[in-house]
PDB file of C-alpha atoms and ligand atoms in Angstrom:
ATOM      1  CA  UNK A   8      21.979 -31.467 -49.572  1.00 90.00           C
ATOM      2  CA  UNK A   9      25.249 -31.692 -51.493  1.00 96.00           C
ATOM      3  CA  UNK A  10      27.357 -29.233 -49.497  1.00 98.00           C
ATOM      4  CA  UNK A  11      27.068 -27.931 -45.964  1.00 98.00           C
ATOM      5  CA  UNK A  12      29.649 -25.512 -44.575  1.00 98.00           C
ATOM      6  CA  UNK A  13      29.303 -24.676 -40.872  1.00 98.00           C
ATOM      7  CA  UNK A  14      31.311 -21.989 -39.090  1.00 98.00           C
ATOM      8  CA  UNK A  15      34.114 -22.107 -41.638  1.00 98.00           C
ATOM      9  CA  UNK A  16      37.003 -19.876 -40.703  1.00 98.00           C
ATOM     10  CA  UNK A  17      40.309 -19.381 -42.533  1.00 98.00           C
ATOM     11  CA  UNK A  18      43.088 -17.388 -40.923  1.00 97.00           C
ATOM     12  CA  UNK A  19      46.451 -16.616 -42.472  1.00 95.00           C
ATOM     13  CA  UNK A  20      49.179 -16.070 -39.904  1.00 91.00           C
ATOM     14  CA  UNK A  21      52.610 -14.650 -40.478  1.00 89.00           C
ATOM     15  CA  UNK A  22      55.050 -13.354 -37.846  1.00 87.00           C
ATOM     16  CA  UNK A  23      53.529  -9.903 -37.585  1.00 88.00           C
ATOM     17  CA  UNK A  24      50.016 -10.071 -39.012  1.00 92.00           C
ATOM     18  CA  UNK A  25      46.956 -12.240 -38.905  1.00 93.00           C
ATOM     19  CA  UNK A  26      44.512 -11.999 -41.808  1.00 94.00           C
ATOM     20  CA  UNK A  27      41.003 -13.374 -41.495  1.00 96.00           C
ATOM     21  CA  UNK A  28      40.226 -14.466 -45.048  1.00 97.00           C
ATOM     22  CA  UNK A  29      36.972 -16.180 -44.022  1.00 98.00           C
ATOM     23  CA  UNK A  30      35.213 -15.245 -40.791  1.00 97.00           C
ATOM     24  CA  UNK A  31      32.329 -17.571 -40.077  1.00 95.00           C
ATOM     25  CA  UNK A  32      30.834 -19.016 -43.219  1.00 97.00           C
ATOM     26  CA  UNK A  33      27.605 -21.021 -43.072  1.00 97.00           C
ATOM     27  CA  UNK A  34      26.527 -22.134 -46.508  1.00 97.00           C
ATOM     28  CA  UNK A  35      24.320 -24.870 -47.910  1.00 97.00           C
ATOM     29  CA  UNK A  36      24.259 -25.876 -51.554  1.00 97.00           C
ATOM     30  CA  UNK A  37      21.848 -28.380 -53.070  1.00 96.00           C
ATOM     31  CA  UNK A  38      22.609 -30.846 -55.829  1.00 97.00           C
ATOM     32  CA  UNK A  39      22.074 -29.216 -59.229  1.00 97.00           C
ATOM     33  CA  UNK A  40      22.400 -25.609 -58.089  1.00 97.00           C
ATOM     34  CA  UNK A  41      24.276 -22.983 -60.101  1.00 98.00           C
ATOM     35  CA  UNK A  42      25.666 -20.456 -57.617  1.00 98.00           C
ATOM     36  CA  UNK A  43      27.511 -17.239 -58.471  1.00 98.00           C
ATOM     37  CA  UNK A  44      29.780 -15.704 -55.827  1.00 98.00           C
ATOM     38  CA  UNK A  45      30.423 -11.960 -56.032  1.00 98.00           C
ATOM     39  CA  UNK A  46      32.203  -9.389 -53.899  1.00 97.00           C
ATOM     40  CA  UNK A  47      35.090  -6.913 -53.883  1.00 97.00           C
ATOM     41  CA  UNK A  48      38.718  -7.916 -54.343  1.00 96.00           C
ATOM     42  CA  UNK A  49      40.140  -9.506 -51.196  1.00 96.00           C
ATOM     43  CA  UNK A  50      36.782 -10.433 -49.645  1.00 97.00           C
ATOM     44  CA  UNK A  51      37.604 -14.155 -49.656  1.00 97.00           C
ATOM     45  CA  UNK A  52      35.993 -15.546 -52.816  1.00 97.00           C
ATOM     46  CA  UNK A  53      38.999 -17.560 -54.005  1.00 96.00           C
ATOM     47  CA  UNK A  54      39.718 -18.716 -50.466  1.00 97.00           C
ATOM     48  CA  UNK A  55      36.152 -20.031 -50.207  1.00 98.00           C
ATOM     49  CA  UNK A  56      36.392 -21.741 -53.592  1.00 97.00           C
ATOM     50  CA  UNK A  57      39.745 -23.322 -52.669  1.00 96.00           C
ATOM     51  CA  UNK A  58      38.242 -24.691 -49.453  1.00 97.00           C
ATOM     52  CA  UNK A  59      35.228 -26.024 -51.365  1.00 98.00           C
ATOM     53  CA  UNK A  60      37.720 -27.633 -53.749  1.00 97.00           C
ATOM     54  CA  UNK A  61      39.754 -29.068 -50.818  1.00 97.00           C
ATOM     55  CA  UNK A  62      42.946 -27.528 -52.172  1.00 94.00           C
ATOM     56  CA  UNK A  63      42.981 -25.441 -48.991  1.00 96.00           C
ATOM     57  CA  UNK A  64      41.848 -26.423 -45.503  1.00 97.00           C
ATOM     58  CA  UNK A  65      39.805 -24.241 -43.152  1.00 98.00           C
ATOM     59  CA  UNK A  66      41.396 -23.206 -39.855  1.00 97.00           C
ATOM     60  CA  UNK A  67      38.186 -24.345 -38.157  1.00 98.00           C
ATOM     61  CA  UNK A  68      34.661 -25.382 -39.028  1.00 98.00           C
ATOM     62  CA  UNK A  69      32.954 -28.254 -40.770  1.00 98.00           C
ATOM     63  CA  UNK A  70      32.633 -29.108 -44.473  1.00 98.00           C
ATOM     64  CA  UNK A  71      30.185 -31.877 -45.276  1.00 98.00           C
ATOM     65  CA  UNK A  72      29.864 -33.174 -48.834  1.00 97.00           C
ATOM     66  CA  UNK A  73      26.956 -35.590 -49.051  1.00 95.00           C
ATOM     67  CA  UNK A  74      27.515 -37.844 -46.066  1.00 95.00           C
ATOM     68  CA  UNK A  75      31.266 -37.244 -45.855  1.00 96.00           C
ATOM     69  CA  UNK A  76      33.043 -34.881 -43.417  1.00 97.00           C
ATOM     70  CA  UNK A  77      35.909 -33.583 -45.524  1.00 98.00           C
ATOM     71  CA  UNK A  78      37.799 -31.812 -42.738  1.00 97.00           C
ATOM     72  CA  UNK A  79      38.404 -35.240 -41.195  1.00 96.00           C
ATOM     73  CA  UNK A  80      40.079 -36.664 -44.308  1.00 97.00           C
ATOM     74  CA  UNK A  81      43.810 -37.035 -44.881  1.00 97.00           C
ATOM     75  CA  UNK A  82      45.570 -35.881 -48.061  1.00 96.00           C
ATOM     76  CA  UNK A  83      45.305 -39.230 -49.839  1.00 96.00           C
ATOM     77  CA  UNK A  84      41.576 -39.415 -49.142  1.00 96.00           C
ATOM     78  CA  UNK A  85      41.107 -35.843 -50.341  1.00 96.00           C
ATOM     79  CA  UNK A  86      43.035 -36.525 -53.551  1.00 94.00           C
ATOM     80  CA  UNK A  87      40.723 -39.463 -54.246  1.00 92.00           C
ATOM     81  CA  UNK A  88      37.689 -37.292 -53.422  1.00 95.00           C
ATOM     82  CA  UNK A  89      38.871 -34.585 -55.847  1.00 94.00           C
ATOM     83  CA  UNK A  90      39.430 -37.080 -58.651  1.00 90.00           C
ATOM     84  CA  UNK A  91      35.983 -38.585 -58.209  1.00 90.00           C
ATOM     85  CA  UNK A  92      33.851 -35.523 -57.612  1.00 94.00           C
ATOM     86  CA  UNK A  93      35.468 -32.239 -58.630  1.00 95.00           C
ATOM     87  CA  UNK A  94      36.252 -30.271 -61.754  1.00 95.00           C
ATOM     88  CA  UNK A  95      38.112 -26.943 -61.598  1.00 94.00           C
ATOM     89  CA  UNK A  96      38.198 -24.021 -63.995  1.00 94.00           C
ATOM     90  CA  UNK A  97      40.586 -21.175 -63.210  1.00 88.00           C
ATOM     91  CA  UNK A  98      40.859 -17.635 -64.530  1.00 85.00           C
ATOM     92  CA  UNK A  99      44.345 -18.368 -65.848  1.00 87.00           C
ATOM     93  CA  UNK A 100      43.716 -21.493 -67.818  1.00 87.00           C
ATOM     94  CA  UNK A 101      46.533 -23.572 -66.255  1.00 90.00           C
ATOM     95  CA  UNK A 102      47.108 -25.680 -69.359  1.00 95.00           C
ATOM     96  CA  UNK A 103      50.514 -27.319 -69.775  1.00 96.00           C
ATOM     97  CA  UNK A 104      52.288 -25.687 -72.723  1.00 96.00           C
ATOM     98  CA  UNK A 105      54.276 -28.772 -73.752  1.00 97.00           C
ATOM     99  CA  UNK A 106      51.187 -30.962 -74.139  1.00 97.00           C
ATOM    100  CA  UNK A 107      48.536 -30.822 -76.839  1.00 97.00           C
ATOM    101  CA  UNK A 108      44.980 -29.902 -75.864  1.00 97.00           C
ATOM    102  CA  UNK A 109      43.858 -33.547 -75.906  1.00 96.00           C
ATOM    103  CA  UNK A 110      46.892 -34.603 -73.844  1.00 96.00           C
ATOM    104  CA  UNK A 111      46.136 -31.845 -71.327  1.00 96.00           C
ATOM    105  CA  UNK A 112      42.577 -33.111 -71.003  1.00 96.00           C
ATOM    106  CA  UNK A 113      43.563 -36.775 -70.864  1.00 96.00           C
ATOM    107  CA  UNK A 114      45.907 -35.980 -67.975  1.00 93.00           C
ATOM    108  CA  UNK A 115      42.828 -35.409 -65.791  1.00 91.00           C
ATOM    109  CA  UNK A 116      41.953 -39.109 -66.260  1.00 92.00           C
ATOM    110  CA  UNK A 117      45.395 -40.617 -65.945  1.00 86.00           C
ATOM    111  CA  UNK A 118      45.054 -41.708 -62.318  1.00 80.00           C
ATOM    112  CA  UNK A 119      41.775 -43.461 -62.987  1.00 82.00           C
ATOM    113  CA  UNK A 120      41.752 -47.113 -63.675  1.00 83.00           C
ATOM    114  CA  UNK A 121      40.375 -46.845 -67.155  1.00 88.00           C
ATOM    115  CA  UNK A 122      41.446 -48.386 -70.470  1.00 92.00           C
ATOM    116  CA  UNK A 123      43.189 -46.021 -72.854  1.00 93.00           C
ATOM    117  CA  UNK A 124      40.387 -46.473 -75.391  1.00 95.00           C
ATOM    118  CA  UNK A 125      37.837 -45.167 -72.886  1.00 95.00           C
ATOM    119  CA  UNK A 126      40.080 -42.245 -71.934  1.00 95.00           C
ATOM    120  CA  UNK A 127      40.357 -41.360 -75.618  1.00 95.00           C
ATOM    121  CA  UNK A 128      36.608 -41.582 -76.127  1.00 96.00           C
ATOM    122  CA  UNK A 129      35.941 -39.354 -73.124  1.00 96.00           C
ATOM    123  CA  UNK A 130      38.476 -36.753 -74.287  1.00 97.00           C
ATOM    124  CA  UNK A 131      36.893 -36.740 -77.758  1.00 97.00           C
ATOM    125  CA  UNK A 132      33.471 -36.213 -76.197  1.00 95.00           C
ATOM    126  CA  UNK A 133      34.724 -33.407 -73.937  1.00 95.00           C
ATOM    127  CA  UNK A 134      36.417 -31.391 -76.717  1.00 96.00           C
ATOM    128  CA  UNK A 135      33.326 -31.835 -78.840  1.00 94.00           C
ATOM    129  CA  UNK A 136      31.124 -30.648 -75.968  1.00 92.00           C
ATOM    130  CA  UNK A 137      32.970 -27.310 -75.771  1.00 94.00           C
ATOM    131  CA  UNK A 138      33.382 -26.867 -79.516  1.00 94.00           C
ATOM    132  CA  UNK A 139      37.153 -27.238 -79.900  1.00 96.00           C
ATOM    133  CA  UNK A 140      37.399 -30.709 -81.473  1.00 97.00           C
ATOM    134  CA  UNK A 141      39.155 -29.171 -84.485  1.00 96.00           C
ATOM    135  CA  UNK A 142      41.888 -27.830 -82.159  1.00 97.00           C
ATOM    136  CA  UNK A 143      42.436 -30.999 -80.103  1.00 97.00           C
ATOM    137  CA  UNK A 144      45.882 -31.765 -81.586  1.00 97.00           C
ATOM    138  CA  UNK A 145      47.147 -28.204 -81.196  1.00 98.00           C
ATOM    139  CA  UNK A 146      49.218 -26.808 -78.345  1.00 97.00           C
ATOM    140  CA  UNK A 147      47.743 -24.242 -75.909  1.00 97.00           C
ATOM    141  CA  UNK A 148      49.823 -21.374 -77.362  1.00 96.00           C
ATOM    142  CA  UNK A 149      48.214 -22.001 -80.754  1.00 97.00           C
ATOM    143  CA  UNK A 150      44.715 -21.363 -79.362  1.00 96.00           C
ATOM    144  CA  UNK A 151      42.890 -18.111 -78.668  1.00 94.00           C
ATOM    145  CA  UNK A 152      42.133 -17.184 -75.064  1.00 93.00           C
ATOM    146  CA  UNK A 153      38.519 -18.251 -75.460  1.00 93.00           C
ATOM    147  CA  UNK A 154      39.532 -21.597 -76.940  1.00 95.00           C
ATOM    148  CA  UNK A 155      42.046 -22.150 -74.118  1.00 95.00           C
ATOM    149  CA  UNK A 156      39.351 -21.469 -71.550  1.00 93.00           C
ATOM    150  CA  UNK A 157      37.035 -23.936 -73.295  1.00 94.00           C
ATOM    151  CA  UNK A 158      39.895 -26.477 -73.251  1.00 96.00           C
ATOM    152  CA  UNK A 159      40.228 -25.867 -69.505  1.00 95.00           C
ATOM    153  CA  UNK A 160      36.495 -26.526 -69.136  1.00 95.00           C
ATOM    154  CA  UNK A 161      36.837 -29.735 -71.166  1.00 95.00           C
ATOM    155  CA  UNK A 162      39.603 -30.810 -68.779  1.00 95.00           C
ATOM    156  CA  UNK A 163      37.353 -29.997 -65.805  1.00 94.00           C
ATOM    157  CA  UNK A 164      34.398 -32.019 -67.123  1.00 93.00           C
ATOM    158  CA  UNK A 165      36.144 -35.015 -68.689  1.00 94.00           C
ATOM    159  CA  UNK A 166      35.995 -36.929 -65.392  1.00 91.00           C
ATOM    160  CA  UNK A 167      32.231 -36.252 -65.195  1.00 90.00           C
ATOM    161  CA  UNK A 168      32.433 -34.434 -61.851  1.00 94.00           C
ATOM    162  CA  UNK A 169      29.335 -33.819 -59.776  1.00 93.00           C
ATOM    163  CA  UNK A 170      30.694 -30.404 -58.709  1.00 97.00           C
ATOM    164  CA  UNK A 171      32.340 -27.829 -60.989  1.00 97.00           C
ATOM    165  CA  UNK A 172      34.219 -24.965 -59.329  1.00 97.00           C
ATOM    166  CA  UNK A 173      35.076 -21.978 -61.526  1.00 97.00           C
ATOM    167  CA  UNK A 174      37.113 -18.965 -60.329  1.00 96.00           C
ATOM    168  CA  UNK A 175      36.416 -16.055 -62.692  1.00 95.00           C
ATOM    169  CA  UNK A 176      36.148 -18.342 -65.742  1.00 93.00           C
ATOM    170  CA  UNK A 177      35.276 -15.369 -67.961  1.00 93.00           C
ATOM    171  CA  UNK A 178      37.652 -12.873 -66.313  1.00 92.00           C
ATOM    172  CA  UNK A 179      40.254 -12.996 -69.100  1.00 88.00           C
ATOM    173  CA  UNK A 180      37.813 -13.198 -71.992  1.00 90.00           C
ATOM    174  CA  UNK A 181      36.115 -10.678 -74.253  1.00 91.00           C
ATOM    175  CA  UNK A 182      32.322 -10.407 -74.329  1.00 93.00           C
ATOM    176  CA  UNK A 183      31.696 -13.037 -77.035  1.00 92.00           C
ATOM    177  CA  UNK A 184      34.041 -15.631 -75.578  1.00 91.00           C
ATOM    178  CA  UNK A 185      32.702 -14.933 -72.092  1.00 93.00           C
ATOM    179  CA  UNK A 186      29.167 -15.547 -73.354  1.00 95.00           C
ATOM    180  CA  UNK A 187      30.256 -18.856 -74.922  1.00 93.00           C
ATOM    181  CA  UNK A 188      31.803 -20.019 -71.656  1.00 93.00           C
ATOM    182  CA  UNK A 189      28.607 -19.071 -69.804  1.00 96.00           C
ATOM    183  CA  UNK A 190      26.584 -21.058 -72.371  1.00 95.00           C
ATOM    184  CA  UNK A 191      28.737 -24.126 -71.720  1.00 94.00           C
ATOM    185  CA  UNK A 192      28.408 -23.772 -67.925  1.00 96.00           C
ATOM    186  CA  UNK A 193      24.628 -23.383 -68.210  1.00 96.00           C
ATOM    187  CA  UNK A 194      24.423 -26.464 -70.425  1.00 94.00           C
ATOM    188  CA  UNK A 195      26.483 -28.498 -67.924  1.00 94.00           C
ATOM    189  CA  UNK A 196      24.173 -27.304 -65.154  1.00 96.00           C
ATOM    190  CA  UNK A 197      21.103 -28.273 -67.201  1.00 95.00           C
ATOM    191  CA  UNK A 198      22.651 -31.733 -67.563  1.00 94.00           C
ATOM    192  CA  UNK A 199      22.869 -32.055 -63.781  1.00 95.00           C
ATOM    193  CA  UNK A 200      26.252 -30.703 -62.661  1.00 96.00           C
ATOM    194  CA  UNK A 201      26.332 -28.481 -59.583  1.00 97.00           C
ATOM    195  CA  UNK A 202      28.289 -25.309 -60.378  1.00 98.00           C
ATOM    196  CA  UNK A 203      29.858 -22.724 -58.103  1.00 98.00           C
ATOM    197  CA  UNK A 204      31.350 -19.784 -59.977  1.00 98.00           C
ATOM    198  CA  UNK A 205      33.179 -16.683 -58.761  1.00 98.00           C
ATOM    199  CA  UNK A 206      32.592 -13.723 -61.047  1.00 97.00           C
ATOM    200  CA  UNK A 207      32.988  -9.953 -61.162  1.00 95.00           C
ATOM    201  CA  UNK A 208      30.352  -9.697 -63.902  1.00 96.00           C
ATOM    202  CA  UNK A 209      26.820  -8.872 -62.667  1.00 95.00           C
ATOM    203  CA  UNK A 210      25.321 -10.031 -65.979  1.00 95.00           C
ATOM    204  CA  UNK A 211      27.070 -13.409 -65.701  1.00 96.00           C
ATOM    205  CA  UNK A 212      25.984 -13.696 -62.057  1.00 97.00           C
ATOM    206  CA  UNK A 213      22.395 -13.122 -63.222  1.00 95.00           C
ATOM    207  CA  UNK A 214      22.660 -16.282 -65.360  1.00 95.00           C
ATOM    208  CA  UNK A 215      23.195 -18.414 -62.251  1.00 96.00           C
ATOM    209  CA  UNK A 216      20.244 -19.683 -60.244  1.00 95.00           C
ATOM    210  CA  UNK A 217      21.505 -18.143 -57.006  1.00 97.00           C
ATOM    211  CA  UNK A 218      23.797 -15.288 -56.165  1.00 97.00           C
ATOM    212  CA  UNK A 219      25.927 -15.004 -53.038  1.00 97.00           C
ATOM    213  CA  UNK A 220      27.528 -11.676 -52.120  1.00 97.00           C
ATOM    214  CA  UNK A 221      30.589 -11.690 -49.877  1.00 98.00           C
ATOM    215  CA  UNK A 222      32.191  -8.896 -47.895  1.00 98.00           C
ATOM    216  CA  UNK A 223      35.155  -9.062 -45.508  1.00 97.00           C
ATOM    217  CA  UNK A 224      35.232 -12.850 -45.343  1.00 98.00           C
ATOM    218  CA  UNK A 225      31.509 -13.269 -44.766  1.00 97.00           C
ATOM    219  CA  UNK A 226      28.451 -14.116 -46.818  1.00 97.00           C
ATOM    220  CA  UNK A 227      26.220 -11.038 -46.606  1.00 96.00           C
ATOM    221  CA  UNK A 228      23.478 -11.821 -49.135  1.00 92.00           C
ATOM    222  CA  UNK A 229      22.147 -14.975 -50.770  1.00 92.00           C
ATOM    223  CA  UNK A 230      19.368 -14.469 -53.337  1.00 93.00           C
ATOM    224  CA  UNK A 231      17.647 -16.766 -55.788  1.00 92.00           C
ATOM    225  CA  UNK A 232      17.483 -15.405 -59.340  1.00 87.00           C
ATOM    226  CA  UNK A 233      14.154 -15.535 -61.133  1.00 79.00           C
ATOM    227  CA  UNK A 234      15.173 -17.734 -64.064  1.00 66.00           C
TER     228      UNK A 234
HETATM  229  N1  ATP B 317      48.535 -17.162 -48.855  1.00 94.99           N
HETATM  230  C1  ATP B 317      48.035 -16.085 -48.233  1.00 94.99           C
HETATM  231  N2  ATP B 317      48.685 -15.547 -47.169  1.00 94.99           N
HETATM  232  C2  ATP B 317      48.177 -14.482 -46.509  1.00 94.99           C
HETATM  233  N3  ATP B 317      47.022 -13.888 -46.826  1.00 94.99           N
HETATM  234  C3  ATP B 317      46.330 -14.366 -47.879  1.00 94.99           C
HETATM  235  C4  ATP B 317      46.792 -15.489 -48.647  1.00 94.99           C
HETATM  236  N4  ATP B 317      45.893 -15.748 -49.621  1.00 94.99           N
HETATM  237  C5  ATP B 317      44.909 -14.826 -49.492  1.00 94.99           C
HETATM  238  N5  ATP B 317      45.171 -13.998 -48.437  1.00 94.99           N
HETATM  239  C6  ATP B 317      44.321 -12.882 -47.982  1.00 94.99           C
HETATM  240  O1  ATP B 317      43.004 -13.375 -47.752  1.00 94.99           O
HETATM  241  C7  ATP B 317      42.030 -12.432 -48.181  1.00 94.99           C
HETATM  242  C8  ATP B 317      41.098 -13.073 -49.187  1.00 94.99           C
HETATM  243  O2  ATP B 317      41.799 -13.371 -50.396  1.00 94.99           O
HETATM  244  P1  ATP B 317      41.103 -14.022 -51.651  1.00 94.99           P
HETATM  245  O3  ATP B 317      42.167 -14.414 -52.614  1.00 94.99           O
HETATM  246  O4  ATP B 317      40.191 -15.104 -51.194  1.00 94.99           O
HETATM  247  O5  ATP B 317      40.247 -12.794 -52.231  1.00 94.99           O
HETATM  248  P2  ATP B 317      39.277 -12.704 -53.496  1.00 94.99           P
HETATM  249  O6  ATP B 317      37.918 -12.330 -53.001  1.00 94.99           O
HETATM  250  O7  ATP B 317      39.382 -13.944 -54.312  1.00 94.99           O
HETATM  251  O8  ATP B 317      39.878 -11.449 -54.288  1.00 94.99           O
HETATM  252  P3  ATP B 317      40.038 -11.181 -55.889  1.00 94.99           P
HETATM  253  O9  ATP B 317      38.688 -10.703 -56.369  1.00 94.99           O
HETATM  254  O10 ATP B 317      41.061 -10.091 -55.931  1.00 94.99           O
HETATM  255  O11 ATP B 317      40.500 -12.444 -56.546  1.00 94.99           O
HETATM  256  C9  ATP B 317      42.815 -11.248 -48.733  1.00 94.99           C
HETATM  257  O12 ATP B 317      42.894 -10.269 -47.730  1.00 94.99           O
HETATM  258  C10 ATP B 317      44.172 -11.817 -49.031  1.00 94.99           C
HETATM  259  O13 ATP B 317      45.170 -10.835 -48.920  1.00 94.99           O
HETATM  260 MG1   MG B 318      40.193 -14.355 -56.245  1.00 94.99          MG
END
């Protein structure tokens, strides 16, 4: 078992209102799974993904990753965990405008103790993997939306993470570019990466091996796709 969430709850409190973003999530994910998360706007998909990515903490509950209990870790330990294990892909690509594509990707490796030559080799491999090697020296604004999203995927995979988290990775893309991004995610999954992807597209969800439907901060359905 790679991931085990037990009784995960996430409340947002302000002076007047309390919002329950996640009610009582129990979820298990095996190594090598490709899971699609679906559900209406506001049901808690991004909150769940942020907790899985340890960029948000649950109000209560347990999050085990392998043998580690992540809710017991401090910020420094979590930062190290993220660097070693996680790759993120967001709907808005989150590339830094002032850096070239290869510099953006290399940034994901900068806190690793790794010779510059190896960083360079890994970046070259990552841009090649997503088919944008010819755009590596360009700036984000010079790339199409689909190319920027592929650059964001290259940045997510350059550290060879065991878990890739993607929040609507095809949400801002047209059909062809969306299909290309799905191809890349499927290839990464075939190569062994565990992938958890939020999507509003039923056809993209069908490409995952399992589909989880959420409603009002809870998981209501979990079905294995016949693929
Ligand atoms: N920082 C915050 N403060 C207060 N409430 C929040 C905060 N972030 C999210 N929420 C609330 O938590 C609930 C879940 O939000 P979340 O972003 O996880 O939804 P989502 O399923 O990703 O929706 P979408 O499909 O629109 O992206 C919503 O009711 C939202 O208003
Ligand atoms: Mg969201």
